[in-house]
Amino acid sequence: MPAEQSNTVLDSSKHELSACWNLNNLELTPIKLSENHTFVANSDGNKFILRCSPLDHRTKSAIQAELDFILLTSNFNLDLHLCKPILNRSQEYILQLKLYDDKAWYAVLFEYAQGTDPTQQWSGLTDTNVFEAYGRTLAMLHQASMHKSGDVNKWNQIKDNIPILDQLHGGASGIERIQSRAELGHVPSKMLLNLWHLKIAPFVKSCGQSSDSTFGIIHGDLNISNYFTKRADDKTDLWVFDFDQVHQNWFGYDIGVVLHMIQFFEENSSNMKIENFDAKSIRSAFLSGYAKNFTPMVDEGHLEPSMLNGFELLREYSHTAIAVDILFQVSVGKKFEESIVSFCKLCSERFENKYASN
């Protein structure tokens, strides 16, 4: 987030939100203030999630396509639980307003997830039942995408407004942008360009021709912070939210998100003091839950170890590219919070140390 931004929500904006969605005695509690600003919206004891996106971050048509994807997918299977957007009094999902005393934002109100937050004391990282449900849920999302659940024509319409990976985060992971900055002498961009030619491009080529069973609209960021878990009748289910990174990609990229997350905690578990953390067990449970519920990926060979390693690398590469994009902006004078800059430097250095010498 750029430095020196006021984060006090205007009273007039709260009144507008209250009137638009019939939210009495509205209280907003910040959850995360990054590219999007998200809040718990409490109205007379009822909880919702309010997500606000600046107009220069995403277009209204892109947000609407994301919401249509959620609505279409949520009807695919009764066991698939997604936090759906809520219509306002104008029978629309998106409201434009001035959240703070500056630029305009797009606001969307979502259902609040059922269950418990798995990041509380990191309980969700030690339960194989959670990770089996994790794999099963991701498989159902991919099934819905493959089958174009609900309305094929609607799916074809929203596809035009769903980005590809290189278009996310302002095009941070696009190879043309990375190459142009490398040519300017930006060292982290040079590192990314080298890794692209050595590892990423050959892996993407090895994925073969894309098909409905391997490529489609995906969540894009289903990490442990983007779902709640609920256990009932000896069955664990996930309630999924935060589809801001929805895009068109290999289904394996979504798997790579999870594997990269597990690897991160495996490498840092001693520092974070996560008791009973067993990376091998939860990884196995996740992949088992996925494979049982989406066999086309098995048939296509995309769950083979070499492919899984490649998808994990692709996720880590795109994640690092976002950090490198910020570092380049800093190098040409743009201001960011120091904590953000430090984190981006850490991401870039970690990725280089891990892969550049291999």
Coordinates of C-alpha atoms in Angstrom, one line a residue:
M1 CA 0.0 0.0 0.0
P2 CA 1.4 3.4 -0.9
A3 CA 2.6 5.5 2.1
E4 CA 0.7 8.4 3.7
Q5 CA -2.9 7.3 3.0
S6 CA -5.7 8.1 5.4
N7 CA -7.7 5.1 6.4
T8 CA -10.6 6.7 8.2
V9 CA -13.8 5.8 6.5
L10 CA -16.0 8.8 5.9
D11 CA -19.3 9.0 7.9
S12 CA -21.1 9.9 4.6
S13 CA -19.7 6.7 3.1
K14 CA -21.0 4.6 6.1
H15 CA -24.4 6.2 5.7
E16 CA -24.4 5.4 2.0
L17 CA -23.4 1.8 2.6
S18 CA -26.1 1.5 5.3
A19 CA -28.8 2.8 3.0
C20 CA -27.7 0.8 0.0
W21 CA -27.7 -2.6 1.8
N22 CA -30.2 -1.9 4.6
L23 CA -27.5 -2.2 7.3
N24 CA -28.7 -0.7 10.6
N25 CA -26.1 0.6 13.1
L26 CA -23.3 -0.3 10.8
E27 CA -19.8 -0.8 12.3
L28 CA -16.8 -1.5 10.1
T29 CA -13.7 -3.3 11.5
P30 CA -10.7 -3.5 9.1
I31 CA -9.5 -6.9 8.2
K32 CA -6.8 -6.1 5.6
L33 CA -5.8 -2.9 3.9
S34 CA -3.8 -3.7 0.8
E35 CA -4.8 -3.5 -2.8
N36 CA -8.3 -4.0 -1.6
H37 CA -9.6 -2.8 1.7
T38 CA -11.7 -5.4 3.5
F39 CA -13.8 -5.0 6.6
V40 CA -16.1 -7.0 8.8
A41 CA -19.4 -5.1 8.5
N42 CA -21.5 -5.6 11.6
S43 CA -25.2 -4.7 11.5
D44 CA -27.3 -5.3 14.6
G45 CA -25.2 -8.4 15.3
N46 CA -25.2 -9.7 11.7
K47 CA -21.8 -10.0 10.1
F48 CA -20.9 -9.5 6.5
I49 CA -17.7 -8.8 4.6
L50 CA -17.3 -5.5 2.8
R51 CA -14.6 -5.3 0.1
C52 CA -13.6 -2.0 -1.4
S53 CA -11.4 -1.8 -4.6
P54 CA -10.0 1.5 -5.9
L55 CA -11.1 2.3 -9.5
D56 CA -7.5 2.2 -10.7
H57 CA -7.1 -1.3 -9.4
R58 CA -9.9 -3.1 -11.2
T59 CA -12.6 -2.2 -13.6
K60 CA -16.3 -2.6 -12.8
S61 CA -16.7 -5.1 -15.6
A62 CA -13.9 -7.2 -14.2
I63 CA -15.4 -7.2 -10.7
Q64 CA -18.8 -8.1 -12.1
A65 CA -17.3 -11.0 -14.0
E66 CA -15.7 -12.2 -10.7
L67 CA -19.1 -12.0 -9.0
D68 CA -20.8 -13.8 -11.8
F69 CA -18.2 -16.6 -11.5
I70 CA -18.9 -17.0 -7.8
L71 CA -22.7 -17.1 -8.4
L72 CA -22.4 -19.6 -11.3
T73 CA -19.9 -21.8 -9.4
S74 CA -21.8 -21.8 -6.1
N75 CA -24.7 -23.7 -7.6
F76 CA -22.5 -26.5 -8.9
N77 CA -22.5 -28.8 -5.8
L78 CA -24.3 -28.6 -2.5
D79 CA -20.9 -29.4 -0.8
L80 CA -19.3 -26.4 -2.4
H81 CA -19.6 -23.4 -0.1
L82 CA -18.7 -20.0 -1.4
C83 CA -19.4 -16.6 0.2
K84 CA -21.7 -15.0 -2.3
P85 CA -22.2 -11.3 -3.1
I86 CA -25.3 -9.7 -1.8
L87 CA -27.7 -7.6 -3.9
N88 CA -28.3 -4.0 -2.8
R89 CA -31.5 -2.0 -2.9
S90 CA -30.9 -1.1 -6.5
Q91 CA -30.7 -4.8 -7.4
E92 CA -27.0 -4.4 -8.1
Y93 CA -23.9 -5.9 -6.5
I94 CA -21.5 -3.0 -6.9
L95 CA -21.6 0.5 -5.4
Q96 CA -19.3 3.3 -6.3
L97 CA -18.4 5.7 -3.5
K98 CA -15.7 7.7 -1.9
L99 CA -14.5 5.5 0.9
Y100 CA -12.0 8.0 2.3
D101 CA -11.6 11.7 1.5
D102 CA -9.8 11.0 -1.8
K103 CA -10.5 8.8 -4.8
A104 CA -13.5 6.6 -5.7
W105 CA -13.9 3.0 -4.8
Y106 CA -16.1 0.0 -5.8
A107 CA -17.8 -1.6 -2.8
V108 CA -19.2 -5.1 -2.7
L109 CA -20.9 -6.8 0.3
F110 CA -20.4 -10.5 0.7
E111 CA -21.9 -13.2 3.0
Y112 CA -19.8 -14.0 6.1
A113 CA -18.1 -17.4 6.1
Q114 CA -19.4 -20.1 8.4
G115 CA -17.1 -22.0 10.7
T116 CA -13.8 -21.0 12.3
D117 CA -10.7 -19.2 11.1
P118 CA -8.0 -21.9 10.5
T119 CA -5.2 -19.3 11.1
Q120 CA -6.2 -19.0 14.8
Q121 CA -3.2 -20.6 16.5
W122 CA -2.6 -22.2 13.0
S123 CA -5.0 -25.0 13.9
G124 CA -5.9 -25.5 10.3
L125 CA -2.3 -26.5 9.5
T126 CA -2.3 -29.6 11.7
D127 CA -5.5 -31.3 10.7
T128 CA -5.4 -33.7 7.7
N129 CA -9.3 -33.6 7.6
V130 CA -9.0 -29.9 6.8
F131 CA -6.6 -30.5 4.0
E132 CA -8.6 -33.4 2.5
A133 CA -11.5 -31.0 2.4
Y134 CA -9.2 -28.3 1.0
G135 CA -8.4 -30.6 -2.0
R136 CA -12.0 -31.7 -2.4
T137 CA -13.2 -28.1 -2.5
L138 CA -10.6 -27.0 -5.0
A139 CA -11.5 -30.0 -7.2
M140 CA -15.1 -29.0 -7.1
L141 CA -14.2 -25.5 -8.2
H142 CA -12.3 -26.9 -11.1
Q143 CA -15.1 -29.2 -12.0
A144 CA -17.5 -26.3 -12.1
S145 CA -15.1 -24.4 -14.4
M146 CA -14.6 -27.4 -16.7
H147 CA -18.4 -28.1 -17.0
K148 CA -19.3 -24.3 -17.2
S149 CA -21.8 -24.9 -14.5
G150 CA -25.2 -23.4 -14.8
D151 CA -25.2 -21.4 -18.0
V152 CA -22.6 -22.0 -20.7
N153 CA -23.5 -18.7 -22.5
K154 CA -22.9 -16.8 -19.3
W155 CA -19.6 -18.5 -18.8
N156 CA -18.5 -17.5 -22.3
Q157 CA -19.6 -13.9 -21.6
I158 CA -17.7 -13.5 -18.4
K159 CA -14.5 -15.1 -19.8
D160 CA -13.9 -11.9 -21.8
N161 CA -13.6 -9.9 -18.6
I162 CA -11.6 -12.5 -16.6
P163 CA -7.9 -11.7 -16.9
I164 CA -5.0 -14.1 -17.5
L165 CA -2.2 -14.4 -15.0
D166 CA 0.0 -11.8 -16.8
Q167 CA -2.7 -9.2 -16.4
L168 CA -3.1 -9.4 -12.6
H169 CA -1.5 -6.8 -10.4
G170 CA -1.1 -4.3 -13.3
G171 CA 0.8 -6.9 -15.4
A172 CA 3.5 -7.4 -12.8
S173 CA 4.4 -11.0 -14.0
G174 CA 4.1 -10.2 -17.7
I175 CA 7.4 -11.2 -19.4
E176 CA 7.4 -8.1 -21.7
R177 CA 7.4 -5.8 -18.6
I178 CA 10.0 -7.9 -16.8
Q179 CA 12.3 -7.9 -19.9
S180 CA 12.0 -4.1 -20.4
R181 CA 13.0 -3.4 -16.8
A182 CA 15.8 -5.9 -17.0
E183 CA 17.1 -4.0 -20.1
L184 CA 17.1 -0.8 -17.9
G185 CA 19.5 -2.6 -15.5
H186 CA 17.1 -3.4 -12.8
V187 CA 18.8 -6.3 -11.1
P188 CA 15.8 -8.2 -9.6
S189 CA 14.1 -8.0 -13.0
K190 CA 17.2 -9.5 -14.6
M191 CA 17.0 -12.4 -12.1
L192 CA 13.3 -13.0 -13.0
L193 CA 14.1 -12.8 -16.8
N194 CA 16.8 -15.4 -16.4
L195 CA 14.6 -17.7 -14.4
W196 CA 11.8 -17.3 -17.0
H197 CA 14.1 -18.6 -19.8
L198 CA 15.7 -21.3 -17.7
K199 CA 12.7 -22.8 -15.8
I200 CA 9.3 -21.2 -16.4
A201 CA 9.0 -21.1 -20.2
P202 CA 10.2 -24.8 -20.5
F203 CA 7.7 -25.9 -17.8
V204 CA 4.7 -24.0 -19.4
K205 CA 5.6 -25.7 -22.7
S206 CA 5.6 -29.1 -21.0
C207 CA 2.0 -28.5 -19.9
G208 CA 0.9 -29.2 -23.5
Q209 CA -2.2 -28.0 -25.3
S210 CA -4.7 -26.5 -22.9
S211 CA -8.1 -28.1 -22.6
D212 CA -11.2 -27.8 -20.5
S213 CA -9.9 -30.5 -18.2
T214 CA -6.6 -28.7 -17.4
F215 CA -7.2 -25.0 -18.0
G216 CA -10.0 -22.6 -17.1
I217 CA -11.2 -19.9 -14.6
I218 CA -9.6 -20.5 -11.2
H219 CA -9.7 -18.9 -7.7
G220 CA -6.0 -18.0 -8.0
D221 CA -5.2 -17.5 -4.3
L222 CA -6.9 -20.1 -2.2
N223 CA -4.5 -20.0 0.7
I224 CA -5.3 -20.6 4.4
S225 CA -6.3 -17.0 4.9
N226 CA -9.1 -17.3 2.3
Y227 CA -11.4 -19.8 3.8
F228 CA -13.1 -20.9 7.1
T229 CA -13.6 -24.5 8.2
K230 CA -16.7 -26.2 9.7
R231 CA -17.0 -29.7 10.9
A232 CA -20.3 -31.4 11.3
D233 CA -21.4 -35.1 11.3
D234 CA -17.8 -36.2 11.0
K235 CA -17.3 -34.2 7.8
T236 CA -15.2 -31.1 7.3
D237 CA -16.2 -28.4 4.8
L238 CA -14.6 -25.2 3.7
W239 CA -16.3 -21.8 3.2
V240 CA -14.4 -20.0 0.5
F241 CA -14.0 -16.3 0.0
D242 CA -11.8 -13.6 -1.5
F243 CA -11.9 -14.2 -5.3
D244 CA -10.0 -11.1 -6.1
Q245 CA -7.3 -13.0 -7.9
V246 CA -9.7 -15.0 -10.1
H247 CA -8.2 -15.5 -13.5
Q248 CA -7.7 -17.9 -16.4
N249 CA -4.9 -20.3 -15.9
W250 CA -3.9 -24.0 -15.6
F251 CA -5.9 -25.7 -12.8
G252 CA -2.5 -26.8 -11.5
Y253 CA -1.7 -23.2 -10.6
D254 CA -4.3 -23.4 -7.9
I255 CA -2.7 -26.5 -6.6
G256 CA 0.7 -24.7 -6.7
V257 CA -0.7 -22.0 -4.5
V258 CA -1.4 -24.7 -1.8
L259 CA 1.8 -26.6 -2.2
H260 CA 3.8 -23.3 -2.1
M261 CA 2.0 -22.4 1.1
I262 CA 2.8 -25.7 2.7
Q263 CA 6.4 -25.4 1.7
F264 CA 6.5 -21.9 3.3
F265 CA 5.3 -23.1 6.6
E266 CA 7.5 -26.2 6.4
E267 CA 10.6 -23.9 6.0
N268 CA 9.4 -21.5 8.8
S269 CA 7.5 -23.8 11.2
S270 CA 10.2 -23.8 13.8
N271 CA 10.3 -20.0 13.9
M272 CA 6.5 -19.9 14.1
K273 CA 6.3 -22.7 16.7
I274 CA 3.5 -24.6 15.0
E275 CA 3.1 -27.7 17.1
N276 CA 2.2 -31.0 15.4
F277 CA 2.9 -29.6 12.0
D278 CA 3.5 -32.4 9.5
A279 CA 4.0 -31.1 6.0
K280 CA 4.1 -34.5 4.4
S281 CA 0.8 -35.6 5.9
I282 CA -1.2 -32.5 5.0
R283 CA 0.3 -32.4 1.5
S284 CA -0.7 -36.0 1.0
A285 CA -4.2 -35.4 2.4
F286 CA -4.7 -32.4 0.1
L287 CA -3.6 -34.2 -3.1
S288 CA -5.7 -37.2 -2.2
G289 CA -8.8 -35.1 -1.7
Y290 CA -8.2 -33.3 -5.0
A291 CA -7.4 -36.4 -7.1
K292 CA -10.4 -38.4 -5.8
N293 CA -12.7 -35.6 -6.9
F294 CA -11.2 -34.4 -10.2
T295 CA -9.8 -37.4 -12.1
P296 CA -9.3 -35.5 -15.4
M297 CA -6.2 -33.9 -13.9
V298 CA -4.9 -37.4 -13.0
D299 CA -5.6 -38.7 -16.5
E300 CA -3.8 -35.7 -18.1
G301 CA -0.7 -36.4 -16.0
H302 CA -0.9 -33.0 -14.3
L303 CA -0.6 -34.5 -10.8
E304 CA 2.7 -36.2 -11.5
P305 CA 5.5 -35.0 -9.2
S306 CA 7.4 -33.1 -11.9
M307 CA 4.2 -31.3 -12.9
L308 CA 3.3 -30.4 -9.3
N309 CA 6.9 -29.1 -8.7
G310 CA 6.4 -27.0 -11.8
F311 CA 3.1 -25.5 -10.8
E312 CA 4.5 -24.7 -7.4
L313 CA 7.4 -22.9 -9.0
L314 CA 5.1 -21.0 -11.4
R315 CA 3.1 -19.8 -8.3
E316 CA 6.3 -18.7 -6.5
Y317 CA 7.6 -17.0 -9.6
S318 CA 4.4 -14.9 -10.2
H319 CA 4.3 -14.1 -6.4
T320 CA 7.9 -12.9 -6.6
A321 CA 7.2 -10.9 -9.7
I322 CA 4.7 -8.8 -7.8
A323 CA 7.4 -8.0 -5.2
V324 CA 9.9 -7.2 -7.9
D325 CA 7.4 -4.9 -9.6
I326 CA 7.1 -2.9 -6.3
L327 CA 10.9 -2.8 -6.0
F328 CA 11.2 -1.3 -9.5
Q329 CA 8.6 1.4 -8.6
V330 CA 10.6 2.2 -5.5
S331 CA 13.7 2.5 -7.6
V332 CA 12.0 5.2 -9.8
G333 CA 10.8 7.2 -6.8
K334 CA 7.4 5.9 -5.8
K335 CA 6.7 5.7 -2.1
F336 CA 5.6 2.6 -0.3
E337 CA 5.4 1.8 3.4
E338 CA 8.8 0.6 4.6
S339 CA 7.4 -2.7 5.8
I340 CA 6.1 -3.4 2.3
V341 CA 9.4 -2.6 0.7
S342 CA 11.3 -4.8 3.2
F343 CA 9.0 -7.7 2.6
C344 CA 9.4 -7.4 -1.2
K345 CA 13.2 -7.4 -0.8
L346 CA 13.0 -10.5 1.3
C347 CA 10.8 -12.3 -1.3
S348 CA 13.1 -11.4 -4.2
E349 CA 16.3 -12.4 -2.3
R350 CA 14.7 -15.7 -1.1
F351 CA 13.6 -16.6 -4.6
E352 CA 17.0 -15.8 -6.1
N353 CA 18.9 -17.8 -3.4
K354 CA 16.5 -20.7 -3.9
Y355 CA 16.5 -21.0 -7.7
A356 CA 19.0 -18.8 -9.5
S357 CA 22.0 -20.9 -8.7
N358 CA 20.2 -24.2 -9.6

